[in-house]
Coordinates of C-alpha atoms in Angstrom, one line a residue:
Chain A
X239 CA 35.4 26.0 199.3
X240 CA 34.7 26.5 203.0
X241 CA 33.0 23.8 205.0
X242 CA 32.0 22.8 208.5
X243 CA 31.4 19.4 209.9
X244 CA 28.7 18.8 212.4
X245 CA 26.4 16.2 213.8
X246 CA 23.2 15.6 215.7
X247 CA 23.2 12.5 217.8
X248 CA 25.9 11.0 215.5
X249 CA 24.0 11.7 212.3
X250 CA 26.8 13.8 210.6
X251 CA 26.9 16.4 207.9
X252 CA 29.2 18.5 205.8
X253 CA 27.8 22.1 205.8
X254 CA 28.8 24.1 202.7
X255 CA 28.1 27.9 203.0
X256 CA 27.0 29.1 199.5
X257 CA 25.0 32.2 200.1
X258 CA 24.9 33.3 196.5
X259 CA 24.2 29.9 195.0
X260 CA 27.4 29.8 193.0
X261 CA 28.5 26.3 193.9
X262 CA 27.8 23.6 191.4
X263 CA 27.2 20.7 193.7
X264 CA 27.0 17.6 191.5
X265 CA 26.0 14.2 192.8
X266 CA 29.6 13.1 192.2
X267 CA 31.1 15.9 194.3
X268 CA 28.6 15.1 197.1
X269 CA 29.7 11.5 197.0
X270 CA 33.4 12.5 197.2
X271 CA 32.8 14.9 200.0
X272 CA 30.9 12.3 202.0
X273 CA 33.5 9.6 201.4
X274 CA 34.7 8.7 204.9
X275 CA 38.2 7.7 203.8
X276 CA 39.1 9.8 200.8
X277 CA 36.8 12.8 201.5
X278 CA 35.6 14.7 204.6
X279 CA 33.1 12.0 205.4
X280 CA 29.4 12.4 206.4
X281 CA 25.9 11.0 206.1
X282 CA 25.0 14.0 203.9
X283 CA 25.7 17.5 202.7
X284 CA 23.8 20.6 203.8
X285 CA 24.3 23.5 201.4
X286 CA 23.4 26.8 202.9
X287 CA 22.1 29.0 200.1
X288 CA 20.0 32.2 200.4
X289 CA 16.4 31.3 199.3
X290 CA 16.5 34.2 196.8
X291 CA 19.6 32.6 195.2
X292 CA 18.3 29.0 195.3
X293 CA 16.8 29.1 191.9
X294 CA 13.3 28.2 190.9
X295 CA 14.1 24.4 190.7
X296 CA 15.5 24.2 194.1
X297 CA 12.3 24.7 196.1
X298 CA 9.3 22.6 195.3
X299 CA 6.6 24.8 193.6
X300 CA 4.1 24.3 196.4
X301 CA 6.7 25.4 198.9
X302 CA 8.3 28.3 197.1
X303 CA 8.0 30.4 200.1
X304 CA 10.4 33.3 199.9
X305 CA 9.9 34.2 203.5
X306 CA 12.9 32.4 205.1
X307 CA 16.3 33.8 204.3
X308 CA 18.0 30.4 204.0
X309 CA 17.3 27.3 202.0
X310 CA 18.7 24.0 203.2
X311 CA 19.8 22.1 200.1
X312 CA 20.1 18.6 201.6
X313 CA 21.9 15.8 199.8
X314 CA 22.3 12.2 200.9
X315 CA 25.8 10.7 200.9
X316 CA 24.9 8.9 197.6
X317 CA 24.5 12.3 195.9
X318 CA 20.7 12.3 195.7
X319 CA 18.6 15.3 196.9
X320 CA 16.2 14.8 199.7
X321 CA 13.3 16.9 201.1
X322 CA 14.2 17.1 204.7
X323 CA 16.5 15.8 207.5
X324 CA 15.5 16.2 211.1
X325 CA 19.0 16.0 212.5
X326 CA 20.5 17.9 209.6
X327 CA 18.2 20.9 209.9
X328 CA 19.1 21.2 213.6
X329 CA 22.8 21.3 212.7
X330 CA 22.0 23.7 209.9
X331 CA 20.3 26.1 212.3
X332 CA 23.3 25.8 214.7
X333 CA 25.6 26.8 211.9
X334 CA 23.5 29.8 210.8
X335 CA 23.2 31.2 214.3
X336 CA 26.8 30.6 215.3
X337 CA 27.9 32.5 212.2
X338 CA 25.5 35.4 212.7
X339 CA 23.7 34.4 209.5
X340 CA 20.4 34.1 211.3
X341 CA 19.1 35.4 214.5
X342 CA 17.9 32.9 217.1
X343 CA 16.3 31.4 219.0
X344 CA 13.8 30.7 216.3
X345 CA 14.9 30.3 212.7
X346 CA 12.7 29.6 209.7
X347 CA 14.5 27.5 207.1
X348 CA 13.2 26.7 203.6
X349 CA 13.5 23.0 202.6
X350 CA 12.2 21.0 199.7
X351 CA 9.4 19.8 202.1
X352 CA 8.4 23.4 202.9
X353 CA 9.4 25.9 205.5
X354 CA 10.4 24.5 208.9
X355 CA 10.9 26.4 212.2
X356 CA 13.9 25.4 214.2
X357 CA 14.2 26.7 217.8
X358 CA 17.1 26.8 220.1
X359 CA 16.3 26.1 223.7
X360 CA 17.9 27.6 226.8
X361 CA 19.7 24.3 227.3
X362 CA 21.4 24.5 223.9
X363 CA 19.3 21.8 222.2
X364 CA 17.6 22.5 218.9
X365 CA 14.1 21.4 218.1
X366 CA 12.2 21.2 214.8
X367 CA 8.7 20.3 213.7
X368 CA 9.0 17.1 211.7
X369 CA 5.4 17.3 210.3
X370 CA 2.5 14.9 210.9
X371 CA 3.0 11.3 211.8
X372 CA 0.4 8.7 210.6
X373 CA -0.1 5.1 211.5
X374 CA -0.7 3.3 208.2
X375 CA -1.1 -0.3 209.5
X376 CA 0.8 -3.1 211.0
X377 CA 3.6 -5.3 209.8
X378 CA 6.4 -7.6 210.8
X379 CA 10.1 -7.9 210.1
X380 CA 12.7 -10.7 210.5
X381 CA 15.6 -9.0 212.3
X382 CA 18.6 -11.2 212.3
X383 CA 16.3 -14.3 212.2
X384 CA 14.1 -12.9 214.9
X385 CA 10.5 -12.2 214.0
X386 CA 9.3 -8.8 215.3
X387 CA 5.8 -7.3 215.0
X388 CA 5.6 -3.6 214.3
X389 CA 3.5 -0.6 213.6
X390 CA 3.8 0.9 210.2
X391 CA 4.2 4.7 210.5
X392 CA 4.6 7.4 207.9
X393 CA 6.6 10.4 208.9
X394 CA 6.8 11.6 205.3
X395 CA 8.9 8.5 204.7
X396 CA 7.9 4.9 205.6
X397 CA 8.8 3.2 208.9
X398 CA 8.1 -0.1 210.6
X399 CA 8.6 0.5 214.3
X400 CA 8.9 -2.8 216.3
X401 CA 8.5 -2.7 220.0
X402 CA 10.4 -5.6 221.6
X403 CA 10.8 -6.8 225.2
X404 CA 14.5 -7.6 224.9
X405 CA 17.5 -5.3 224.9
X406 CA 17.8 -3.5 221.5
X407 CA 21.6 -4.1 221.7
X408 CA 20.8 -7.7 220.9
X409 CA 19.3 -6.9 217.5
X410 CA 21.4 -8.0 214.5
X411 CA 21.1 -5.0 212.2
X412 CA 24.3 -5.8 210.2
X413 CA 22.0 -7.1 207.5
X414 CA 18.8 -5.5 206.3
X415 CA 15.7 -6.7 208.2
X416 CA 13.5 -8.8 206.0
X417 CA 10.0 -7.5 205.4
X418 CA 7.1 -8.4 203.1
X419 CA 8.0 -6.4 199.9
X420 CA 4.3 -6.2 199.0
X421 CA 3.6 -4.3 202.2
X422 CA 6.5 -1.9 201.6
X423 CA 7.0 -1.6 197.9
X424 CA 9.4 1.4 198.3
X425 CA 11.4 -0.2 201.1
X426 CA 11.1 0.8 204.7
X427 CA 13.2 2.0 207.6
X428 CA 13.0 -0.4 210.5
X429 CA 13.2 0.6 214.2
X430 CA 13.7 -1.8 217.1
X431 CA 12.6 -0.1 220.3
X432 CA 12.1 -1.2 223.9
X433 CA 10.4 0.7 226.7
X434 CA 13.2 1.6 229.2
X435 CA 11.1 3.7 231.6
X436 CA 8.2 6.0 231.8
X437 CA 8.0 7.6 228.3
X438 CA 11.6 6.5 227.7
X439 CA 12.5 4.1 224.9
X440 CA 15.8 2.8 223.7
X441 CA 16.0 2.5 219.9
X442 CA 18.2 1.3 217.1
X443 CA 17.4 1.9 213.4
X444 CA 18.1 0.3 210.0
X445 CA 17.7 2.9 207.3
X446 CA 16.8 1.8 203.8
X447 CA 19.8 2.4 201.6
X448 CA 22.1 3.3 204.5
X449 CA 22.1 0.3 206.9
X450 CA 22.3 0.9 210.6
X451 CA 22.9 4.5 211.6
X452 CA 23.5 6.1 215.0
X453 CA 20.4 8.1 214.8
X454 CA 17.4 8.9 212.6
X455 CA 15.0 11.8 213.3
X456 CA 12.0 10.4 211.5
X457 CA 12.8 7.0 213.0
X458 CA 12.7 8.4 216.5
X459 CA 9.3 9.9 215.7
X460 CA 8.0 6.6 214.4
X461 CA 9.3 4.7 217.4
X462 CA 7.6 7.2 219.7
X463 CA 4.4 6.7 217.9
X464 CA 4.6 2.9 218.2
X465 CA 5.3 3.3 222.0
X466 CA 2.3 5.7 222.2
X467 CA 0.1 3.2 220.5
X468 CA 1.2 0.5 223.0
X469 CA 0.6 2.9 225.9
X470 CA -2.9 3.6 224.7
X471 CA -2.0 7.2 224.0
X472 CA -2.4 7.0 220.2
X473 CA -4.6 8.0 218.6
X474 CA -6.4 10.6 220.5
X475 CA -4.3 10.9 223.7
X476 CA -2.8 14.1 224.9
X477 CA 0.6 14.6 223.1
X478 CA 3.4 13.4 225.4
X479 CA 7.1 13.9 225.3
X480 CA 9.2 10.8 224.8
X481 CA 12.9 10.4 225.5
X482 CA 14.4 8.3 222.7
X483 CA 17.8 6.8 223.5
X484 CA 19.7 6.1 220.3
X485 CA 23.3 4.8 219.8
X486 CA 24.4 8.4 219.1
X487 CA 22.8 10.0 222.1
X488 CA 19.4 11.2 223.2
X489 CA 16.5 12.8 221.4
X490 CA 13.2 14.1 222.6
X491 CA 10.1 13.5 220.6
X492 CA 6.5 14.8 220.9
X493 CA 4.7 12.8 218.1
X494 CA 1.4 14.1 216.7
X495 CA -1.0 13.6 213.9
X496 CA -0.6 17.2 212.8
X497 CA 2.9 18.0 213.9
X498 CA 5.8 16.1 215.6
X499 CA 8.5 17.8 217.5
X500 CA 12.1 16.5 217.4
X501 CA 14.6 18.0 219.9
X502 CA 18.2 17.2 220.7
X503 CA 21.8 18.4 220.5
X504 CA 23.4 19.9 217.4
X505 CA 27.2 20.1 217.4
X506 CA 29.7 21.8 215.1
X507 CA 32.9 19.6 215.2
X508 CA 35.3 21.5 212.9
X509 CA 35.5 24.2 210.2
X510 CA 37.9 24.9 207.5
X511 CA 38.6 24.8 203.8
X512 CA 38.6 22.0 201.3
X513 CA 42.0 21.6 199.7
X514 CA 42.1 23.3 196.3
X515 CA 44.1 20.4 194.9
X516 CA 41.6 17.8 196.2
X517 CA 38.8 19.8 194.7
X518 CA 40.5 20.2 191.4
X519 CA 41.2 16.4 191.2
X520 CA 37.5 15.8 192.0
X521 CA 36.4 18.2 189.2
X522 CA 38.9 16.7 186.8
X523 CA 37.5 13.3 187.5
X524 CA 34.1 14.5 186.3
X525 CA 32.5 15.4 189.6
Chain B
X122 CA 43.4 23.4 217.5
X123 CA 44.4 23.3 213.8
X124 CA 44.1 20.1 211.8
X125 CA 44.4 18.7 208.3
X126 CA 42.7 15.6 207.0
X127 CA 44.6 13.5 204.5
X128 CA 44.8 10.0 203.1
X129 CA 47.1 7.7 201.2
X130 CA 45.1 5.1 199.1
X131 CA 42.1 5.5 201.4
X132 CA 44.1 5.1 204.7
X133 CA 43.1 8.3 206.3
X134 CA 44.5 10.5 209.0
X135 CA 44.0 13.6 211.1
X136 CA 47.2 15.7 211.1
X137 CA 47.7 17.9 214.1
X138 CA 50.4 20.5 213.8
X139 CA 52.0 20.8 217.3
X140 CA 55.5 22.1 216.7
X141 CA 56.2 23.0 220.3
X142 CA 54.7 19.8 221.8
X143 CA 52.1 21.7 223.8
X144 CA 49.2 19.5 222.9
X145 CA 48.2 16.9 225.5
X146 CA 46.9 14.2 223.2
X147 CA 45.2 11.7 225.4
X148 CA 43.9 8.4 224.1
X149 CA 40.4 9.6 224.8
X150 CA 40.9 12.7 222.6
X151 CA 42.4 10.6 219.8
X152 CA 39.4 8.3 219.9
X153 CA 37.0 11.3 219.7
X154 CA 39.0 13.0 216.9
X155 CA 38.9 9.7 214.9
X156 CA 35.2 9.0 215.6
X157 CA 33.7 9.1 212.1
X158 CA 30.3 10.4 213.2
X159 CA 30.9 12.6 216.2
X160 CA 34.5 13.7 215.4
X161 CA 36.6 14.4 212.3
X162 CA 37.0 10.8 211.5
X163 CA 40.1 8.9 210.5
X164 CA 42.1 5.7 210.9
X165 CA 44.6 7.5 213.0
X166 CA 46.2 10.8 214.2
X167 CA 49.6 12.1 213.1
X168 CA 50.8 14.7 215.5
X169 CA 53.6 16.8 214.0
X170 CA 56.0 17.8 216.7
X171 CA 59.5 19.1 216.5
X172 CA 61.9 16.3 217.5
X173 CA 63.5 18.7 220.0
X174 CA 60.1 19.2 221.7
X175 CA 58.9 15.6 221.5
X176 CA 60.3 14.8 225.0
X177 CA 62.5 11.9 226.0
X178 CA 59.7 9.4 226.2
X179 CA 58.3 10.0 222.8
X180 CA 61.2 8.6 220.8
X181 CA 62.3 5.1 221.6
X182 CA 65.7 5.2 223.4
X183 CA 67.4 3.2 220.5
X184 CA 66.2 5.7 218.0
X185 CA 66.5 9.0 219.8
X186 CA 68.0 10.5 216.8
X187 CA 67.8 14.2 217.0
X188 CA 68.8 14.6 213.4
X189 CA 65.3 15.0 211.8
X190 CA 63.5 18.2 212.6
X191 CA 60.1 16.5 212.9
X192 CA 58.8 13.6 214.9
X193 CA 55.7 11.8 213.7
X194 CA 53.7 10.9 216.8
X195 CA 51.4 8.3 215.3
X196 CA 48.2 7.1 217.1
X197 CA 45.8 4.5 216.1
X198 CA 42.1 5.3 216.1
X199 CA 41.7 3.4 219.3
X200 CA 44.1 5.8 221.0
X201 CA 47.1 3.6 221.2
X202 CA 50.5 4.8 220.1
X203 CA 52.2 2.9 217.2
X204 CA 55.7 2.8 215.8
X205 CA 55.1 3.6 212.2
X206 CA 52.6 3.8 209.5
X207 CA 53.6 3.6 205.8
X208 CA 50.6 5.4 204.4
X209 CA 50.6 7.9 207.3
X210 CA 54.2 8.9 207.0
X211 CA 53.7 9.7 203.3
X212 CA 50.7 12.0 204.2
X213 CA 52.8 13.5 207.0
X214 CA 55.6 14.3 204.5
X215 CA 53.1 15.9 202.1
X216 CA 51.8 18.0 205.0
X217 CA 55.2 19.2 206.0
X218 CA 56.4 20.1 202.5
X219 CA 53.1 21.8 201.5
X220 CA 53.3 24.0 204.6
X221 CA 57.0 24.9 204.1
X222 CA 57.8 23.1 207.4
X223 CA 60.3 20.8 205.6
X224 CA 62.1 21.0 202.3
X225 CA 61.6 18.3 199.7
X226 CA 62.0 16.3 197.8
X227 CA 63.6 14.2 200.6
X228 CA 62.4 14.5 204.2
X229 CA 63.8 12.7 207.2
X230 CA 61.1 12.0 209.8
X231 CA 61.7 10.6 213.3
X232 CA 59.2 7.9 214.3
X233 CA 59.1 5.4 217.2
X234 CA 60.6 2.9 214.8
X235 CA 63.5 5.1 214.0
X236 CA 64.2 7.7 211.4
X237 CA 62.6 7.2 208.0
X238 CA 63.3 9.0 204.7
X239 CA 60.3 10.0 202.6
X240 CA 60.9 11.1 199.1
X241 CA 58.5 13.0 196.7
X242 CA 58.8 11.9 193.1
X243 CA 58.4 14.1 190.1
X244 CA 55.0 12.5 189.5
X245 CA 53.8 13.7 192.9
X246 CA 53.8 10.3 194.7
X247 CA 55.6 9.8 198.0
X248 CA 57.8 6.8 198.8
X249 CA 59.2 5.6 202.1
X250 CA 61.5 2.8 203.2
X251 CA 59.4 0.4 205.2
X252 CA 62.4 -1.5 206.6
X253 CA 63.3 -5.1 206.0
X254 CA 60.8 -7.8 205.1
X255 CA 61.3 -11.4 206.3
X256 CA 59.6 -14.6 205.5
X257 CA 59.0 -16.4 208.8
X258 CA 57.2 -19.5 207.6
X259 CA 54.0 -20.7 206.1
X260 CA 50.5 -20.8 207.3
X261 CA 46.9 -21.0 206.4
X262 CA 43.7 -19.1 207.1
X263 CA 40.0 -19.8 206.7
X264 CA 38.6 -16.7 204.9
X265 CA 34.9 -16.7 205.0
X266 CA 34.9 -20.5 205.1
X267 CA 37.5 -20.7 202.3
X268 CA 40.8 -22.3 203.2
X269 CA 43.8 -20.3 201.9
X270 CA 47.5 -21.1 202.1
X271 CA 49.8 -18.3 202.8
X272 CA 53.3 -17.0 203.5
X273 CA 54.0 -15.7 206.9
X274 CA 55.9 -12.4 206.5
X275 CA 57.2 -10.0 209.1
X276 CA 57.4 -6.3 208.1
X277 CA 57.9 -5.2 211.7
X278 CA 54.4 -6.5 212.3
X279 CA 53.1 -10.0 211.4
X280 CA 51.3 -10.9 208.2
X281 CA 49.9 -13.9 206.5
X282 CA 49.8 -13.2 202.8
X283 CA 47.7 -15.7 200.9
X284 CA 48.0 -15.9 197.1
X285 CA 44.8 -17.1 195.6
X286 CA 43.7 -17.9 192.0
X287 CA 40.2 -16.3 192.3
X288 CA 39.2 -12.6 192.3
X289 CA 40.0 -11.1 195.6
X290 CA 36.6 -9.2 195.4
X291 CA 35.1 -12.6 196.3
X292 CA 36.8 -12.9 199.6
X293 CA 34.5 -12.4 202.6
X294 CA 36.5 -10.2 205.0
X295 CA 33.5 -9.0 207.0
X296 CA 34.6 -11.4 209.7
X297 CA 38.2 -11.9 210.8
X298 CA 40.0 -14.7 209.0
X299 CA 40.5 -17.7 211.2
X300 CA 44.1 -18.7 211.8
X301 CA 45.9 -21.1 214.1
X302 CA 46.4 -19.0 217.3
X303 CA 49.5 -21.0 218.2
X304 CA 51.1 -19.9 215.0
X305 CA 50.2 -16.3 215.5
X306 CA 50.1 -15.7 219.2
X307 CA 49.9 -11.9 218.8
X308 CA 47.3 -12.0 216.0
X309 CA 48.1 -11.4 212.4
X310 CA 47.2 -9.2 209.5
X311 CA 45.8 -11.3 206.6
X312 CA 46.2 -10.4 202.9
X313 CA 44.4 -12.0 200.1
X314 CA 46.2 -11.4 196.8
X315 CA 46.0 -12.5 193.2
X316 CA 48.4 -12.1 190.3
X317 CA 46.8 -9.7 187.9
X318 CA 49.6 -9.2 185.4
X319 CA 53.4 -9.1 185.2
X320 CA 54.5 -8.0 188.7
X321 CA 51.0 -6.7 189.3
X322 CA 48.8 -8.0 192.2
X323 CA 45.4 -7.1 193.4
X324 CA 45.1 -7.3 197.2
X325 CA 42.6 -6.9 200.0
X326 CA 43.6 -6.9 203.7
X327 CA 42.1 -7.6 207.1
X328 CA 44.0 -5.8 209.8
X329 CA 44.0 -7.2 213.3
X330 CA 42.1 -4.9 215.5
X331 CA 40.7 -2.8 212.6
X332 CA 38.9 -5.2 210.2
X333 CA 39.1 -4.8 206.5
X334 CA 40.8 -1.5 205.4
X335 CA 41.1 0.1 202.0
X336 CA 44.9 -0.1 202.2
X337 CA 47.7 -1.2 204.4
X338 CA 51.4 -0.3 203.7
X339 CA 53.0 -3.2 205.5
X340 CA 50.3 -5.5 204.0
X341 CA 51.2 -4.4 200.5
X342 CA 54.9 -5.2 201.3
X343 CA 53.9 -8.6 202.6
X344 CA 51.7 -9.4 199.6
X345 CA 54.6 -8.4 197.3
X346 CA 56.9 -10.7 199.2
X347 CA 54.5 -13.6 198.8
X348 CA 54.2 -12.9 195.1
X349 CA 58.0 -12.7 194.8
X350 CA 58.3 -16.1 196.5
X351 CA 55.7 -17.6 194.1
X352 CA 57.7 -16.1 191.2
X353 CA 60.9 -17.6 192.4
X354 CA 62.4 -14.2 193.0
X355 CA 62.6 -14.5 196.8
X356 CA 64.9 -15.1 198.4
X357 CA 67.9 -14.0 196.4
X358 CA 66.4 -12.6 193.3
X359 CA 67.0 -9.1 192.1
X360 CA 64.6 -6.6 193.8
X361 CA 61.6 -6.0 191.6
X362 CA 58.9 -3.4 191.6
X363 CA 55.4 -4.7 192.2
X364 CA 52.2 -2.8 191.5
X365 CA 49.8 -3.5 194.3
X366 CA 46.1 -2.7 193.5
X367 CA 44.2 -2.1 196.8
X368 CA 40.6 -1.0 197.2
X369 CA 41.8 2.5 198.0
X370 CA 44.0 2.9 194.9
X371 CA 47.4 1.7 193.8
X372 CA 50.7 1.4 195.6
X373 CA 54.2 0.4 194.3
X374 CA 56.4 -1.9 196.4
X375 CA 60.0 -3.0 196.1
X376 CA 60.3 -5.6 198.8
X377 CA 63.7 -6.6 200.2
X378 CA 65.3 -8.4 203.1
X379 CA 67.2 -5.2 204.1
X380 CA 64.8 -2.5 203.0
X381 CA 61.4 -2.3 201.3
X382 CA 60.1 0.6 199.4
X383 CA 56.5 1.7 199.5
X384 CA 55.3 4.4 197.1
X385 CA 52.0 5.9 196.3
X386 CA 49.8 9.0 196.4
X387 CA 49.4 11.2 199.5
X388 CA 46.5 13.6 199.5
X389 CA 45.5 16.5 201.8
X390 CA 41.7 16.7 201.7
X391 CA 40.9 19.6 203.9
X392 CA 42.3 21.9 206.6
X393 CA 40.8 23.9 209.4
X394 CA 40.2 24.3 213.1
X395 CA 38.5 22.0 215.5
X396 CA 35.6 23.8 217.1
X397 CA 36.6 25.2 220.5
X398 CA 33.2 24.1 221.9
X399 CA 33.6 20.6 220.7
X400 CA 37.1 20.5 222.1
X401 CA 35.9 21.9 225.5
X402 CA 33.2 19.2 225.6
X403 CA 35.7 16.5 224.9
X404 CA 38.1 17.7 227.6
X405 CA 35.2 18.1 230.1
X406 CA 34.3 14.5 229.4
X407 CA 37.7 13.6 230.6
X408 CA 39.5 13.2 227.3

């Protein structure tokens, strides 16, 4: 089993090339691969399978677009399948182009959320359309005992982006922010963001189910929306580019009600093969 | 740059084969390699270099034994060099024998703490002599607000092994245990252990500088010494084999005032090559 490990602003992934869709990637095997001490270690797995080999169940019926050659089968570290991952798809595109599996600079990739276009810029960064962003209301969170007001934003998934006037390094995200469960019945990702310059924000994020992470693509979009609201540029303003400084690096975001652009680095760290003995032990353990 | 990733009871390592000692392994590069999100990720690096190529500074003068073919250049994740690592050397021996670089079942490996013999058993586990263990006194620690009495044990490095009568899963090791700094001027590794059967203990460990880890070889030895003291088998009793259940698996320990045996699994997870672009970026950043 060949693999690559890569990351986008510290959001890291195991890429598994599986062009013919032969790999039986069970939730247990995903969890073992993502285990940071006894596996390779990552936030998720990106299985690269040809769309024609992905099977009818892999692509959502509404998005069974056979146009793109590659399907990104994204799994969270807990083994669950997910629609899309903004940092992951940028790493995925880097992997495909580096291996001559797709021609850049623009690559169409099928995901469970539909086809997404990823583009490599001259400076080496990769950008992707994250879809529409939508303000759904307001809310507040207690972050380490500190009450923070925020903007509720949907970027496919729910966010509460809190603009603060103190350094985000001071936020205690070691425990989940406390929100009104009636307002966020499915949980919520919480961003703490501060304006750090003209269209520059620094941001940290607590992802539901994962805790604090070094970066979150949809979270960067949500924080940029909240900053645009505060700047009087949302709704209705001209789309602007925001620099979003996250613990894992820097992203650029152009949020929009119809489409939001996420751009940033995508890095391949290493490539190799999973040990056959390790894999056999995982399979013998029922993975 | 070739690498392998392996682990022993969840204590994980990046193995770097460097037979001719050509690799300039700076602290910065070690930190980047061990970074769990932007690197390969591990508790430490094991550079495999032929003893004849290790250079006069690599081996401590007192242990400049040119007998063993291989020198284990062990580095902590923070980039610092360390003498020995009980779980690491077992993974190191597995790597050497799997690659035909050493003949088993017994392999002599040079370390900064001297030459150590590692032996592969018929059941596939690897055992190593961890050197003498010595009770240096008694002490106590406040573990998550709970006061625990312990035995101070030196296994080359300092430990405070606390036997408790409640499940070790209940110990709060998310913050460092509080000890009397006058008693442990160089800090101390703290073990919480409970008797779970005849010569069986369950153990968790907080390592100074690292926080809670899934396993610690010297910590397992220290906990077994504390259990032997409680059983009236130390000092002076016949050396007994203790099963030590750690979060990352199971170790076996035969503690002794002259030599202590540590045995357990050693696993190679994956092998491959570090991406040249990633390495170039690390070097360009001054690593």
